[in-house]
Coordinates of C-alpha atoms in Angstrom, one line a residue:
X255 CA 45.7 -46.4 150.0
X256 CA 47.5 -44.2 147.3
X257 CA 49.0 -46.3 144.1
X258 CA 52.8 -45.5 144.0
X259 CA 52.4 -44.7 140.7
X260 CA 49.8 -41.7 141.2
X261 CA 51.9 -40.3 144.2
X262 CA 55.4 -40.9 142.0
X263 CA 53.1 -38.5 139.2
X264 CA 51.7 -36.0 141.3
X265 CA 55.0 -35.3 142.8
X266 CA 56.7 -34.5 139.1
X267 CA 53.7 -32.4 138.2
X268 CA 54.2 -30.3 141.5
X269 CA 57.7 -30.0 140.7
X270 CA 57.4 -28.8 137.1
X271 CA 54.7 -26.3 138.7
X272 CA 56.6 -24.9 141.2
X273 CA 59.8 -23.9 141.1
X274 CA 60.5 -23.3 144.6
X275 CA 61.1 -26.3 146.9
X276 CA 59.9 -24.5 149.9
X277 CA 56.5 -24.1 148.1
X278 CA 56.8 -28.1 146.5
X279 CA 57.1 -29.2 150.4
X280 CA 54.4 -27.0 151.3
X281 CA 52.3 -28.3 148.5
X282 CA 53.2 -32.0 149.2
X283 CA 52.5 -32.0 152.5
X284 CA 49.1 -30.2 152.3
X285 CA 48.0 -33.7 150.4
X286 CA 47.4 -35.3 153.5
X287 CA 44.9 -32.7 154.6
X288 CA 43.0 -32.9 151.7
X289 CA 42.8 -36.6 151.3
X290 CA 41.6 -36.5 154.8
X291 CA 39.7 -33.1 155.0
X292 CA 41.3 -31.3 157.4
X293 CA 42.7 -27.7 157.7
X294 CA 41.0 -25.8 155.3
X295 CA 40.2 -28.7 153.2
X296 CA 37.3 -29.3 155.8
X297 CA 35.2 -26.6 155.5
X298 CA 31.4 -27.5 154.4
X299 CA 32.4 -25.7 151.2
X300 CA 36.0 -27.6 150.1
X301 CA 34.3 -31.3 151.0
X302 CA 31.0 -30.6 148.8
X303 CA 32.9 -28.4 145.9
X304 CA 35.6 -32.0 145.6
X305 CA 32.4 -34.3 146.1
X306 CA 30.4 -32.4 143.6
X307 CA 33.1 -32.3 141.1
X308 CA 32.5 -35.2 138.3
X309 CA 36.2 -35.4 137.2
X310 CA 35.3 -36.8 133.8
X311 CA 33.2 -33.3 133.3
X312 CA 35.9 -31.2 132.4
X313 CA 33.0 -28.0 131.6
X314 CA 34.3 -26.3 134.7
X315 CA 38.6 -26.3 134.0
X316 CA 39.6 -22.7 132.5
X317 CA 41.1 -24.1 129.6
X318 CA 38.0 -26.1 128.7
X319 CA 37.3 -25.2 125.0
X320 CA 35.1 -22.2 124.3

């Protein structure tokens, strides 16, 4: 079970992301899939990269501070 409040916030960022609606849709709907691991959120490689990932560690994020 999703909080309204994180789904209500993820929505907004995808929509100051993406300017296209076709793409916003596209990316909205592909949530599902990777909440669930399916499509290509379930390959060996997605689930143990998202399980792996310690979302306080913020080393491996581009913009991390060099």
């Amino acid at each position: 079970m999703v909080h309204s409040e994180v789904v209500r916030g993820v929505n907004e960022c995808i929509a100051r992301l993406e300017p296209d609606t076709a793409k916003r849709v596209s990316a909205s709907t592909q949530l599902s899939d990777y909440n669930s691991a399916k499509a290509d959120f379930g390959t060996e490689l997605a689930i143990s990269t998202r399980t792996g990932l310690d979302p306080a560690d913020r080393s491996h994020v581009w913009y991390a501070a060099s």
